[in-house]
Short mmCIF file of C-alpha atoms in Angstrom, two decimals:
data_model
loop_
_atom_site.label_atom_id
_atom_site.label_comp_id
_atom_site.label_asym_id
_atom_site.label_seq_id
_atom_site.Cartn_x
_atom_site.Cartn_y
_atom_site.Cartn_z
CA UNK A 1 0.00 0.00 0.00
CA UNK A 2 3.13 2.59 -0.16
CA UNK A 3 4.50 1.53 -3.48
CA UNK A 4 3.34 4.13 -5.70
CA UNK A 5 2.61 1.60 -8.74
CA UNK A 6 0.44 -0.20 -6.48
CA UNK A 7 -1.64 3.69 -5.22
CA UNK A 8 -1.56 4.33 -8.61
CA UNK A 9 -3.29 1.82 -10.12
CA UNK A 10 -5.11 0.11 -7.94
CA UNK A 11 -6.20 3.25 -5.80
CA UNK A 12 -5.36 1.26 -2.78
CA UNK A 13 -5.03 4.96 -0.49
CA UNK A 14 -8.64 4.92 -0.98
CA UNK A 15 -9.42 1.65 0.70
CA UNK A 16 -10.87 1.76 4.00
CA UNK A 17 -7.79 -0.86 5.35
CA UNK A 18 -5.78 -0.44 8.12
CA UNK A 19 -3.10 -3.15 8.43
CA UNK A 20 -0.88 -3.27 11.75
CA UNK A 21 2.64 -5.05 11.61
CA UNK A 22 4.54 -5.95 15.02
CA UNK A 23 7.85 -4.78 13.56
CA UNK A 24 9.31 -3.74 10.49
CA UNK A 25 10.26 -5.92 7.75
CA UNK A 26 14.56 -5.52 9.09
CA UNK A 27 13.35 -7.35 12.72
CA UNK A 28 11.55 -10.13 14.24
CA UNK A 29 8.94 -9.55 16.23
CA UNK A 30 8.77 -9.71 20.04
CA UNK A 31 6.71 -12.83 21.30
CA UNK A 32 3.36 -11.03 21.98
CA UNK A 33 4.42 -7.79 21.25
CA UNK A 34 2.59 -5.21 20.14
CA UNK A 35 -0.56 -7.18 20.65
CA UNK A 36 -0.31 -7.65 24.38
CA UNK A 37 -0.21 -3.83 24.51
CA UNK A 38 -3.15 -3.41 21.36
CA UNK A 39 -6.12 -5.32 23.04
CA UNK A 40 -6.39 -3.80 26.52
CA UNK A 41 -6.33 -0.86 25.43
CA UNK A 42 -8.78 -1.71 22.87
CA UNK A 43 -11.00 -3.66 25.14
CA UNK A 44 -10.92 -0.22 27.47
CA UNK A 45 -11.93 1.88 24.61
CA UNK A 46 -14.98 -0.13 23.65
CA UNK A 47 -16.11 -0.26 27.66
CA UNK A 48 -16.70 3.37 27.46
CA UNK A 49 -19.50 2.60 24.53
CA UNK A 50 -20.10 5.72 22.69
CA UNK A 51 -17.52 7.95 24.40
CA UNK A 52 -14.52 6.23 23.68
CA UNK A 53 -12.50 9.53 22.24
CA UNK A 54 -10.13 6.53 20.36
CA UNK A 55 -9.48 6.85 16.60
CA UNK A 56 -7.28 3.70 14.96
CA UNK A 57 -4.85 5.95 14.63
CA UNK A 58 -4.79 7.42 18.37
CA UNK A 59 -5.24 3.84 19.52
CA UNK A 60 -2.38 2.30 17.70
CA UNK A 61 0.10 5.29 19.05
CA UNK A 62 -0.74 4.55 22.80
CA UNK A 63 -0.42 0.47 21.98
CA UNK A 64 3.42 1.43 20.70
CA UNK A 65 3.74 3.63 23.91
CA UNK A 66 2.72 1.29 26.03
CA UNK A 67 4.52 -1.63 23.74
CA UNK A 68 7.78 0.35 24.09
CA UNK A 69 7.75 0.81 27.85
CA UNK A 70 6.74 -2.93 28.55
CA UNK A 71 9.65 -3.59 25.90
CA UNK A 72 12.94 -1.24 26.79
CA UNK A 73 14.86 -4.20 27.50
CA UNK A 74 14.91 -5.49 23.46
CA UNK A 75 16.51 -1.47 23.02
CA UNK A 76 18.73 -1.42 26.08
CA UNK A 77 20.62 -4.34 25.24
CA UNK A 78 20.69 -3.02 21.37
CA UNK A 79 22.46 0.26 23.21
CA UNK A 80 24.42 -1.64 25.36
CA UNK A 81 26.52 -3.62 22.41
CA UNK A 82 27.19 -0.22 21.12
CA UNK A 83 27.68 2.09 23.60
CA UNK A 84 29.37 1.69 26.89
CA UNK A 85 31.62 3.93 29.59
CA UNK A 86 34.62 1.48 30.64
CA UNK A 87 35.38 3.50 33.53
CA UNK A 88 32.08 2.77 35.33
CA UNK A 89 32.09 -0.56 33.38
CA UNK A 90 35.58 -2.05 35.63
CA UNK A 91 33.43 -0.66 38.61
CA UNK A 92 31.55 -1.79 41.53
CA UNK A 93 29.02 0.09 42.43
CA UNK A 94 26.88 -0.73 45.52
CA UNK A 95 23.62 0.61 48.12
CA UNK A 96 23.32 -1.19 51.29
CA UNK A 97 25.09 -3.91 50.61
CA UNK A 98 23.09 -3.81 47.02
CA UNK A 99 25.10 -3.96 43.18
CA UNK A 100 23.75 -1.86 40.82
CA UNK A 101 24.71 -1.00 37.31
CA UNK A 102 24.36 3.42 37.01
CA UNK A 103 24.71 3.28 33.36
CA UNK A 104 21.81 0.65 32.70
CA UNK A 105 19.64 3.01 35.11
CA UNK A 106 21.03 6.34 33.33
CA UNK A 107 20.42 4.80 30.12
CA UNK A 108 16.61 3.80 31.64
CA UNK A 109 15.93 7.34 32.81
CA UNK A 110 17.04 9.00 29.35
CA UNK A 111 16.59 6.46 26.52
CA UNK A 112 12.83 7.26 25.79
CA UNK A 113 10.44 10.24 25.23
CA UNK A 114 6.97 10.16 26.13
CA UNK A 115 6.61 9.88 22.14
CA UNK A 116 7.83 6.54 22.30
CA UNK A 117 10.90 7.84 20.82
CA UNK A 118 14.58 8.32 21.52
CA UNK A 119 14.69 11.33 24.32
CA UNK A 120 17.63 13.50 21.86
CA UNK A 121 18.02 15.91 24.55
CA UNK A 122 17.95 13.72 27.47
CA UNK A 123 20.73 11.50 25.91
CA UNK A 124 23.03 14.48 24.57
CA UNK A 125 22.22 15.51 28.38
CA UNK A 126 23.61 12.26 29.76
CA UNK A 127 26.40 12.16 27.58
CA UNK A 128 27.19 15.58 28.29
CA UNK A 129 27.67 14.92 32.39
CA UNK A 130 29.54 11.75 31.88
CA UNK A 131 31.88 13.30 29.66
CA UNK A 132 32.36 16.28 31.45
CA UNK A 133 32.79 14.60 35.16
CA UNK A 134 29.13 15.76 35.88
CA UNK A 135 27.85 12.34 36.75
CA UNK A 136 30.40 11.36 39.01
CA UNK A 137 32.60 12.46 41.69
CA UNK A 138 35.77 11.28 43.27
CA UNK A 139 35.93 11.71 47.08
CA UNK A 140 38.22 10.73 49.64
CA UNK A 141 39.91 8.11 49.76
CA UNK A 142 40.66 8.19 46.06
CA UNK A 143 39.17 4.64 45.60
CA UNK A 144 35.69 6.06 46.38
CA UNK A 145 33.84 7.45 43.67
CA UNK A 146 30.24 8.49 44.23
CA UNK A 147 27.40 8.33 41.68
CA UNK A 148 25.36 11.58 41.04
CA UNK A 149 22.11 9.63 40.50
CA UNK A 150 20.71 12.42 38.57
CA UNK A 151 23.01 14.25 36.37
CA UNK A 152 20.75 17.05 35.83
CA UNK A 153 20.76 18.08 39.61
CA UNK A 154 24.50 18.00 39.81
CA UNK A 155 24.88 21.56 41.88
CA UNK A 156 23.98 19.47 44.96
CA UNK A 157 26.48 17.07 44.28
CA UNK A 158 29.50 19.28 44.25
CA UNK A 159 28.93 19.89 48.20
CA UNK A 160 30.65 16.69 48.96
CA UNK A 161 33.59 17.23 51.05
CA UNK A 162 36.91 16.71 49.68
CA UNK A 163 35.49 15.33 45.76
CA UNK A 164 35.69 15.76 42.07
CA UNK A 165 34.52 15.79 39.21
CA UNK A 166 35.38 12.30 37.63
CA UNK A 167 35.32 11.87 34.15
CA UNK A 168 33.75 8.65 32.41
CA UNK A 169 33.80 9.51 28.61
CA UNK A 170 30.93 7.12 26.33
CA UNK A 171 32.53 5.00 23.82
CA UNK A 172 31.95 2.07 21.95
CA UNK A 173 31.52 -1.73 22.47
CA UNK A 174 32.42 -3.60 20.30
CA UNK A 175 33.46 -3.68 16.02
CA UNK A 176 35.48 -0.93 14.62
CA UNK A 177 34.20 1.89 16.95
CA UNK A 178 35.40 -0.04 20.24
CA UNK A 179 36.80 2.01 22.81
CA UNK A 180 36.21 4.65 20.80
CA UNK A 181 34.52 7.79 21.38
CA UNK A 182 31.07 7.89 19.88
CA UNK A 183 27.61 10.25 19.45
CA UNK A 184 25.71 8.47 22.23
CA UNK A 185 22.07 9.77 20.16
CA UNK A 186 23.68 8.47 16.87
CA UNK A 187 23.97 5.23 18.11
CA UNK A 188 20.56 4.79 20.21
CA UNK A 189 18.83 5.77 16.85
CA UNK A 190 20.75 2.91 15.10
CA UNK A 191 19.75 0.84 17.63
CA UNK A 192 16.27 1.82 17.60
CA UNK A 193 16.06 1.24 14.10
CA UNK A 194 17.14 -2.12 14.67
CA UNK A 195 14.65 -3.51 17.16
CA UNK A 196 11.40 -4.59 16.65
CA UNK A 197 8.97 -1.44 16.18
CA UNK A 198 5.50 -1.58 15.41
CA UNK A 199 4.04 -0.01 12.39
CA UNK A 200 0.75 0.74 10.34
CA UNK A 201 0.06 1.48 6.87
CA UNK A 202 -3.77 2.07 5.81
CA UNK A 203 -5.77 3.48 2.80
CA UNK A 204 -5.01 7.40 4.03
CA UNK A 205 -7.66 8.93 1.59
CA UNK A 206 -10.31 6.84 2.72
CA UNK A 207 -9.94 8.14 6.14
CA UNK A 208 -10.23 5.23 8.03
CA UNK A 209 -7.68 6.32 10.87
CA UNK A 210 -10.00 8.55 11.99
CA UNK A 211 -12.98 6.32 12.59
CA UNK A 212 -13.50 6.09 16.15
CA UNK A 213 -13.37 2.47 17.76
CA UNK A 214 -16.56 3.02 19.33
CA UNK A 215 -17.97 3.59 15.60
CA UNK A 216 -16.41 0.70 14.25
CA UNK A 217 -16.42 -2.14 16.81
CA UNK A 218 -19.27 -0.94 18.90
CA UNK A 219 -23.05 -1.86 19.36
CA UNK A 220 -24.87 0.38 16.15
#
């Protein structure tokens, strides 16, 4: 339905179709997937009868919202085989007795918009504070280095006695860019492109993302 031939001569923008794929045609689909994210919230639309406000449209961008938050995990490991900081990498870092990984929660925090999308500036924000020595400090004993939790309230940080700012550059993983420095947004949108994403294609002239679900599916 997006090969012009096809619009052209069979008119197909005019059918009243709308097709939903899991992921593109470059990546295998999640096991459940989009789906597990698609019918609750279509189930939830048609309970309101009537006054469901969902169009097809509106409906599948909250199912890849929703599909992309249940999902981060496929895109965090994508991110993670490109993009690393050795420095905290070689590290142990620990809360009451606890290990925990800061650049896996960094990367959580940053890595999405409420689009559903990359989060540019969050990420060239991140990158920005580990590069610069924003993220982390050293403190005394030199061994010690504490983790700023959230980069973008670093002021606060710089109150601890006897510490500095420690820098932990981004680079990359693994292949020719290993150990490298790298554009951390560069290589999230590679990897984002690489995973499994949702998409929808209909028969735009006919208008049928703009039905309402309530029209469509419920009681006439």
């Amino acid at each position: 339905m997006r090969r012009p031939i096809v619009v052209q001569s069979c008119g197909v923008d005019q059918w009243p179709l709308f097709l939903l794929s899991s992921s593109g045609k470059c990546a295998n689909s999640l096991v459940a997937g989009l789906w597990q994210s698609l019918f609750p919230l279509l189930s939830s639309s048609l309970a309101q009868g009537r006054g469901g406000q969902h169009t097809l449209e509106s409906l599948f961008d909250a199912a890849v919202n929703s599909y992309h938050e249940e999902n981060m995990y496929d895109l965090l490991n994508e991110c993670k085989e490109r993009a690393f900081s050795e420095p905290v990498w070689r590290l142990d870092f620990q809360v009451n007795g606890t290990d925990f990984d800061p650049w896996h929660i960094d990367l959580c925090d940053c890595l999405l918009g409420e689009d559903g999308k990359p989060n540019i500036g969050a990420l060239q924000q991140l990158q920005q504070s580990y590069t610069s020595g924003e993220a982390f400090l050293r403190g005394s004993p030199s061994l010690v280095l504490v983790w700023a939790r959230n980069h973008r309230n670093y002021q606060r940080w710089r109150k601890i006695a006897h510490s500095k700012p420690y820098c932990c550059p981004i680079t990359g993983w693994q292949g020719d860019s290993a150990n490298l420095p790298i554009d951390l947004v560069n290589e999230v949108l590679k990897a984002f492109n690489a995973v499994a994403r949702p998409e929808f294609v209909c028969g735009d002239k006919s208008g049928i993302q703009k039905d309402k679900i309530a029209d469509i599916f419920g009681p006439k």
